[in-house]
Amino acid sequence: MHLNFGKTLLTSLAMATLLGTATLVLPAQAANLRMAWAQDATGLDPHTQTAFSSLRLLELIYEPLVRLDAQYNVVPAVATSWEFSSDGLTLTFKLDPKAKFSTGDAVTSADVKASFERLLDEATAAAARANFLSIKTIDTPDPQTVVFNLSQPDAPILVAMSGTNASIVPASAIADGSVATKAVGSGPFMLDEWDPNVKEVLSANPNWAGGKPGVDGITISVLPSESSIIDSMRANQIDFALFNDPTIATLIPGEPNMTLNRIPGLAYNVLQLNPSRPPMDNVKVRQAISCAVNRQEIIDTALVGEGKVTGPLTMAAFASDPASLFCYKQDVEKAKALMAEAGLADGFSVNVIAATGEPPYAANEAQVLQSQLAVIGVKLTIQTMDLKVYVDTWLKGDFDMAVAQNGGRPDPYPMYNRYFTKDGNLIKVSNYADPELDKLLQEGRVETDIAKRKPIFQEFEQRLAEAAPWIWISSTVTYTANLATVKGYEINPSGLLFSLSKVTVGE
């Protein structure tokens, strides 16, 4: 697939030539951010993409109603203000009258309504659908007002609405079916060209309500490895880069003229079991696996010590001390006893899938797990897959076990309801439903007092860790790097790149 919507850079060069050599004192490249990553996007539909690489690209092109800043505060995006009714059953947004799509068309309440109706349509297979099931109807009393009528109070819905998976897309693009093939958003940049696994070319959106971005465009090169990205930065060919591999990122502080931006993230590394397949349908087997795993050893070996042991909740406001969770300290004897109770003292053989590239250490994690689980007779066969193949397999739940890195949220409900509630749209991924987990998530959803929400979600976390449908391993660390010429970048713990709209590139 090759999309080419413009020749911005060539046009700029031609104009410079016409204006004479004096204009060339201001190089055309100086206003363009040269960026690189090793894993490319897998698609353009903001409502259905789950790969981090896709969401990072699409966040530069699309906008949701609201977004989260680096401190997890809800701040304006397409909407300038919002208000819940006193009973919590209506949520009213006022849209920015300056908000426009890159086509120049105004973003209206009709586009918001169409976007959320598409998100709620099961046929869309939207990644965040389960976050919005409290929406009964949507009213559009005027072009700048949207009223969401809710079936129940929904405390975390604003956080859910802040994600790239809740982007506002043109109603016309939904009607003509072009959302998946043509990126038209109201964000700071436009996609001029996408050559998959080679490059993306973005230019500043002249219609962005946020004003003029700090650069005229971004050229993203997809390079074969993160080591080659560092080589390109040393050669002054790349200004800014995204890193996922801690073994590479931790080399950057010793490089002259480069800055490593590092922050703990909300995403988590996890071994996902498939409780719908024997013998993982036996809770004692799942618990045995949890007891056999040495989480800190995985961090020290596969992640060079980057990250921390975590339970299901990675956000400080709600998380329990991992030491309080079931079998979070390796206990091989307990694991063997549980295997014997399950009638599997001699162990069993099972396949585990891992993606190449995202995260780049997935295969290393799988190898450490293979060694650790062999001690209790669990024989892992590792199957590595290209990211797109992995994501398709993962979404179908077509695996015995999967080494995964999943995105986190500052609120537990939108983080896990899609996996662990009966109506969750990713229930096929978890293959695990528990009425008590469902009940706790719903209680936390309607409770607005954070002091009361915390014990609800800690009970949820304790129960989930003990049931062990997944084996949570570690929190993540988000890394980017830039040359000294790049100014104004603010790293975000969610790992997304919206702040590139503010950067400048100079001498």
XYZ file of C-alpha atoms in Angstrom:
507
model
C 0.000 0.000 0.000
C 1.402 3.394 -0.976
C -0.403 6.624 -0.223
C 0.854 9.875 -1.726
C -1.308 12.906 -0.977
C 1.137 15.702 -1.681
C 4.603 16.891 -2.536
C 5.134 19.370 0.269
C 8.877 19.009 0.507
C 9.457 19.193 -3.256
C 7.240 22.248 -3.507
C 9.199 23.980 -0.743
C 12.473 23.295 -2.508
C 11.119 24.609 -5.794
C 9.963 27.836 -4.137
C 13.353 28.283 -2.512
C 15.018 28.017 -5.917
C 12.676 30.628 -7.409
C 13.350 33.051 -4.568
C 17.111 32.865 -5.023
C 20.078 31.746 -3.010
C 19.408 34.221 -0.185
C 16.370 32.188 0.806
C 18.480 29.042 0.905
C 20.244 30.382 3.982
C 17.185 28.977 5.764
C 17.467 25.264 4.847
C 14.240 23.492 3.983
C 15.304 20.533 6.129
C 15.684 22.709 9.248
C 11.901 22.904 9.670
C 11.429 19.167 9.125
C 11.815 16.665 11.952
C 13.683 13.565 10.814
C 12.389 10.727 12.931
C 12.938 6.960 13.076
C 11.518 3.836 14.602
C 12.120 0.139 14.043
C 8.499 -1.031 14.045
C 6.066 0.494 11.578
C 2.323 1.027 11.869
C 0.103 -1.884 10.881
C -2.928 0.115 9.725
C -4.635 3.514 9.570
C -8.037 3.009 11.211
C -7.802 4.747 14.607
C -10.795 2.866 15.983
C -9.491 -0.651 15.340
C -5.709 -0.482 15.690
C -4.149 -2.082 18.764
C -0.422 -2.030 17.901
C 1.503 0.682 19.746
C 3.271 1.587 16.507
C -0.035 2.406 14.799
C -1.375 4.422 17.728
C 1.818 6.506 17.878
C 1.424 7.467 14.232
C -2.321 8.083 14.349
C -2.117 10.288 17.440
C -0.258 12.829 15.317
C -3.075 12.889 12.746
C -6.308 12.467 14.719
C -7.745 14.027 17.857
C -10.162 12.666 20.451
C -12.647 14.849 22.317
C -10.172 15.219 25.194
C -6.651 14.027 25.899
C -4.487 13.340 28.933
C -1.448 15.452 29.707
C 1.770 14.037 31.148
C 0.257 14.179 34.670
C -2.921 12.324 33.541
C -5.096 15.424 33.747
C -7.980 15.516 31.263
C -7.405 18.496 28.963
C -9.188 19.848 25.866
C -8.716 18.466 22.369
C -11.659 18.673 19.938
C -13.810 19.718 22.902
C -13.075 22.886 24.855
C -15.301 22.066 27.848
C -17.446 19.273 29.283
C -19.861 18.799 32.145
C -21.666 15.913 33.833
C -25.225 16.391 35.020
C -25.822 16.196 38.775
C -27.084 12.598 38.478
C -24.128 11.603 36.279
C -26.404 10.429 33.462
C -25.606 13.048 30.854
C -22.235 14.297 29.674
C -22.258 17.455 27.573
C -19.341 18.631 25.441
C -18.809 21.988 23.774
C -16.649 21.640 20.674
C -13.903 24.016 19.645
C -15.442 26.200 16.920
C -11.987 26.399 15.313
C -11.612 22.606 15.055
C -11.266 21.493 11.452
C -10.233 18.356 9.649
C -7.232 18.548 7.349
C -9.681 18.922 4.442
C -10.757 22.284 5.885
C -14.180 20.981 6.912
C -15.330 21.921 10.406
C -15.464 19.234 13.083
C -19.096 19.182 14.152
C -21.309 17.339 16.557
C -22.445 15.170 13.627
C -18.871 13.880 13.236
C -18.640 13.126 16.965
C -21.948 11.275 16.919
C -20.984 9.276 13.827
C -17.603 8.401 15.346
C -19.077 7.050 18.575
C -21.866 5.206 16.802
C -19.151 3.545 14.722
C -17.212 2.698 17.893
C -20.301 1.084 19.394
C -21.179 -0.890 16.269
C -20.012 -4.463 16.860
C -19.280 -4.810 13.141
C -16.500 -2.221 13.480
C -14.546 -4.427 15.917
C -13.418 -1.253 17.655
C -10.573 -1.768 20.119
C -12.188 0.396 22.822
C -15.854 -0.490 22.270
C -16.379 -1.893 25.769
C -15.365 1.432 27.305
C -18.464 3.141 25.910
C -21.293 0.684 26.520
C -22.875 3.086 29.014
C -23.764 5.406 26.100
C -27.474 4.989 25.346
C -28.041 7.823 22.882
C -26.206 10.858 21.548
C -27.906 14.206 20.969
C -26.562 17.003 18.759
C -28.609 20.116 19.589
C -26.275 22.307 17.533
C -23.050 21.873 15.534
C -20.837 22.643 18.564
C -22.757 20.706 21.253
C -22.786 16.955 21.869
C -24.797 15.339 24.661
C -24.080 11.738 25.660
C -27.022 10.152 27.480
C -25.727 7.386 29.745
C -27.420 4.309 31.170
C -25.477 4.692 34.436
C -22.920 7.002 36.011
C -19.556 6.292 34.385
C -16.640 7.850 36.280
C -13.842 6.715 33.910
C -15.529 7.563 30.625
C -13.525 10.778 30.162
C -10.271 8.838 30.479
C -11.602 6.346 27.939
C -12.510 9.169 25.574
C -8.950 10.517 25.692
C -7.406 7.643 23.754
C -6.453 7.459 20.091
C -8.942 4.583 19.774
C -11.667 7.187 20.487
C -10.545 9.599 17.757
C -13.084 11.782 16.002
C -13.214 10.973 12.288
C -15.278 12.676 9.568
C -18.839 11.389 9.234
C -18.257 11.469 5.481
C -15.284 9.072 5.781
C -17.447 6.670 7.774
C -20.184 6.895 5.150
C -17.862 6.216 2.209
C -15.800 3.568 4.006
C -12.450 5.331 3.594
C -11.465 5.420 7.289
C -9.185 2.398 6.986
C -7.374 3.607 3.860
C -7.186 7.403 4.062
C -6.174 9.225 7.232
C -8.175 12.447 7.577
C -8.031 13.915 11.065
C -8.103 17.216 12.921
C -4.712 16.772 14.583
C -1.454 18.672 14.135
C -0.207 16.732 11.104
C -1.458 15.224 7.842
C -0.267 11.969 6.315
C 1.091 12.732 2.862
C 2.727 9.396 2.199
C 2.877 5.948 3.762
C 5.217 3.362 2.339
C 4.748 0.473 4.805
C 7.915 -0.639 6.550
C 9.857 2.082 4.723
C 8.668 5.539 5.733
C 5.867 7.975 6.527
C 5.844 11.589 5.411
C 3.703 14.008 7.406
C 3.179 17.720 6.914
C 1.765 20.330 9.285
C -2.022 20.557 9.158
C -2.746 24.207 8.260
C -6.249 23.802 9.688
C -5.205 22.534 13.129
C -7.032 24.449 15.846
C -3.968 24.155 18.064
C -2.046 26.578 15.878
C 1.044 26.105 13.775
C 3.175 23.111 14.854
C 6.806 23.804 15.635
C 7.963 21.943 12.512
C 6.661 21.983 8.964
C 6.605 18.230 8.804
C 7.905 14.908 10.067
C 9.616 12.283 7.944
C 9.593 8.933 9.741
C 12.075 6.322 8.565
C 11.484 2.686 9.420
C 14.974 1.345 10.079
C 15.836 -2.352 10.408
C 16.999 -2.216 14.025
C 17.301 0.154 16.930
C 21.092 -0.153 16.693
C 20.904 1.257 13.175
C 18.802 4.126 14.511
C 21.607 5.094 16.881
C 24.072 4.907 13.969
C 21.854 7.288 11.979
C 21.644 9.697 14.912
C 25.439 9.634 15.258
C 25.662 10.542 11.567
C 23.219 13.444 12.089
C 20.699 11.812 9.742
C 17.951 11.407 12.370
C 16.829 14.077 14.851
C 14.409 12.102 17.023
C 13.748 8.416 17.593
C 11.560 6.029 19.495
C 13.162 3.091 21.298
C 11.548 -0.033 22.704
C 14.608 -2.131 23.463
C 16.191 -1.288 26.833
C 19.446 -2.995 25.821
C 19.823 -0.335 23.102
C 18.210 2.642 24.841
C 20.478 2.377 27.856
C 23.504 2.935 25.593
C 22.371 6.431 24.626
C 23.482 8.397 27.729
C 27.090 7.813 26.681
C 26.535 9.290 23.220
C 27.631 12.885 22.576
C 24.960 15.281 21.288
C 22.127 12.856 22.180
C 19.582 13.014 24.985
C 17.738 9.951 26.289
C 14.196 10.708 27.504
C 13.134 7.977 29.931
C 9.994 7.644 32.034
C 8.152 4.746 33.733
C 5.134 3.770 31.675
C 1.665 2.369 32.322
C 2.039 -0.485 29.835
C 2.946 -3.912 31.158
C 4.741 -7.077 30.068
C 2.670 -10.195 30.601
C 2.487 -13.904 29.852
C -1.090 -14.447 28.731
C -2.472 -17.920 29.292
C -5.516 -19.195 27.427
C -7.883 -20.539 30.104
C -10.231 -21.931 27.438
C -7.635 -24.568 26.479
C -6.617 -27.547 28.604
C -4.706 -27.721 30.843
C -4.806 -23.896 31.356
C -8.521 -24.248 32.092
C -7.444 -25.681 35.471
C -6.831 -22.876 37.967
C -4.224 -24.978 39.793
C -2.149 -25.210 36.596
C -2.363 -21.449 36.072
C -1.405 -20.836 39.690
C 1.498 -23.265 39.373
C 2.819 -21.300 36.429
C 2.505 -18.060 38.395
C 4.400 -19.595 41.330
C 7.150 -20.961 39.075
C 7.893 -17.651 37.390
C 10.699 -15.481 38.754
C 9.587 -12.060 37.604
C 12.681 -10.179 38.755
C 14.918 -12.620 36.888
C 13.011 -11.877 33.680
C 13.484 -8.142 34.255
C 17.193 -8.547 35.004
C 17.856 -10.911 32.093
C 15.558 -9.911 29.229
C 15.075 -6.237 30.138
C 18.573 -5.459 31.549
C 16.968 -4.426 34.829
C 14.599 -1.860 33.298
C 11.100 -1.876 34.794
C 9.620 -3.163 38.030
C 7.662 -6.224 39.070
C 3.978 -5.359 38.809
C 0.562 -6.780 39.402
C -2.334 -6.114 37.019
C -2.617 -2.438 38.039
C 0.335 -0.294 36.977
C -0.990 3.125 38.016
C 0.261 4.353 41.407
C -3.151 5.667 42.493
C -4.689 2.176 42.561
C -1.941 -0.446 42.509
C -1.278 -2.898 45.336
C 2.188 -3.825 46.532
C 3.060 -6.795 44.261
C 4.407 -8.641 47.323
C 0.811 -8.809 48.602
C -0.407 -10.676 45.511
C -0.724 -14.433 45.153
C 2.622 -16.191 44.617
C 4.477 -13.117 43.330
C 7.622 -14.427 44.983
C 8.863 -17.502 43.121
C 7.946 -20.694 44.966
C 8.943 -23.732 42.900
C 7.909 -26.267 45.543
C 4.421 -24.785 45.753
C 4.267 -24.786 41.947
C 5.167 -28.513 41.831
C 2.574 -29.292 44.497
C -0.116 -27.465 42.512
C 0.850 -29.361 39.361
C 0.528 -32.628 41.273
C -2.901 -31.604 42.606
C -3.941 -30.924 39.012
C -2.842 -34.442 38.041
C 0.066 -33.132 35.971
C 3.086 -33.912 38.096
C 4.956 -34.914 34.926
C 4.117 -31.617 33.219
C 2.850 -30.910 29.710
C 3.902 -29.336 26.410
C 2.497 -26.062 25.145
C 3.177 -23.373 22.520
C 3.822 -19.697 23.298
C 3.667 -16.941 20.656
C 5.837 -13.818 20.652
C 5.971 -10.890 18.229
C 9.121 -9.688 16.540
C 9.701 -5.990 17.063
C 7.095 -5.053 19.635
C 8.431 -5.411 22.161
C 11.846 -6.301 20.726
C 12.678 -8.360 23.797
C 9.587 -10.608 23.599
C 11.587 -13.597 22.371
C 14.104 -13.079 25.179
C 11.278 -13.048 27.723
C 9.929 -16.254 26.213
C 13.325 -17.928 26.508
C 13.643 -17.037 30.202
C 10.093 -18.284 30.811
C 10.918 -21.472 28.900
C 13.819 -22.128 31.272
C 11.851 -21.281 34.427
C 8.779 -23.363 33.565
C 10.860 -26.368 32.529
C 11.651 -26.840 36.237
C 8.005 -27.833 36.859
C 7.730 -29.890 33.671
C 6.037 -27.292 31.466
C 7.742 -27.514 28.082
C 7.367 -24.304 26.047
C 7.770 -24.235 22.279
C 8.364 -20.633 21.198
C 6.730 -19.383 17.990
C 7.888 -15.930 16.856
C 5.679 -14.010 14.436
C 5.726 -10.790 12.456
C 3.816 -8.141 14.423
C 0.829 -7.981 12.070
C 0.452 -11.771 12.065
C 0.856 -11.804 15.839
C -1.812 -9.118 16.358
C -4.292 -10.964 14.115
C -3.617 -14.220 15.985
C -3.817 -12.477 19.356
C -7.138 -10.772 18.588
C -8.641 -14.155 17.687
C -7.357 -15.655 20.954
C -5.793 -18.392 18.833
C -2.891 -19.294 21.117
C -1.998 -21.469 24.112
C 0.141 -18.754 25.671
C 1.293 -15.361 24.435
C 4.125 -13.094 25.503
C 2.566 -9.645 25.230
C 3.022 -6.005 26.033
C -0.327 -4.337 26.644
C -1.184 -0.694 27.077
C -2.064 0.713 30.469
C -4.464 3.455 31.527
C -4.506 5.776 34.544
C -7.899 4.267 35.419
C -8.369 0.505 35.948
C -11.818 0.271 34.350
C -10.921 1.254 30.766
C -7.692 -0.709 31.206
C -9.369 -4.061 31.893
C -13.096 -4.040 31.244
C -12.600 -4.938 27.588
C -10.708 -8.095 28.627
C -12.428 -9.249 31.802
C -16.132 -8.407 31.613
C -18.790 -10.497 29.899
C -19.426 -7.663 27.413
C -15.748 -6.891 26.861
C -14.886 -6.635 23.191
C -11.501 -8.336 23.789
C -12.909 -11.234 25.792
C -11.611 -13.510 23.015
C -8.097 -12.380 23.894
C -8.408 -13.198 27.592
C -10.767 -16.170 27.163
C -11.664 -15.607 30.795
C -14.867 -14.384 32.394
C -15.563 -14.258 36.124
C -18.809 -12.753 37.462
C -17.010 -11.433 40.545
C -14.376 -9.618 38.482
C -17.154 -8.214 36.307
C -19.031 -7.043 39.402
C -15.973 -5.329 40.903
C -15.193 -3.519 37.665
C -18.782 -2.261 37.473
C -18.687 -1.088 41.093
C -15.500 0.829 40.420
C -17.012 2.287 37.276
C -19.979 3.952 38.973
C -18.160 5.052 42.141
C -16.862 8.622 41.841
C -15.059 8.898 45.189
C -11.437 7.844 44.585
C -11.028 6.885 48.246
C -13.829 4.337 47.763
C -12.717 3.288 44.281
C -9.237 2.244 45.418
C -10.257 -0.691 47.671
C -12.693 -1.895 45.000
C -9.966 -2.097 42.392
C -7.425 -3.558 44.812
C -9.868 -6.383 45.521
C -10.213 -6.794 41.753
C -6.420 -6.961 41.424
C -6.035 -9.514 44.229
C -8.697 -11.783 42.721
C -7.296 -11.499 39.194
C -3.743 -12.311 40.326
C -4.980 -15.363 42.249
C -7.062 -16.651 39.333
C -3.950 -16.172 37.149
C -5.476 -16.139 33.657
C -2.405 -14.043 32.862
C 0.948 -13.829 34.590
C 1.847 -10.167 34.984
C 5.611 -9.652 34.911
C 6.752 -6.045 34.830
C 5.882 -2.452 34.213
C 7.519 -0.828 31.204
C 9.821 2.098 30.612
C 9.169 4.524 27.757
C 12.203 5.765 25.812
C 12.800 8.379 23.172
C 16.017 10.105 22.151
C 16.811 13.315 20.345
C 19.723 15.346 19.112
C 20.573 18.579 20.913
C 18.982 20.531 18.057
C 15.500 19.287 19.015
C 13.804 21.528 21.587
C 10.503 21.403 23.442
C 9.807 17.664 23.585
C 7.897 16.408 26.640
C 7.897 12.658 27.193
C 4.586 11.062 28.145
C 4.269 7.956 30.355
C 1.620 6.605 27.994
C 4.323 6.371 25.324
C 2.452 8.449 22.770
C 3.970 11.268 20.789
C 1.495 14.150 20.656
C 4.056 16.566 22.120
C 5.968 16.366 18.824
C 3.481 19.028 17.724
C 5.403 21.441 19.965
C 9.016 20.632 19.104
C 11.331 22.785 17.049
C 14.483 21.851 15.194
C 17.369 24.308 14.999
C 21.110 24.541 14.804
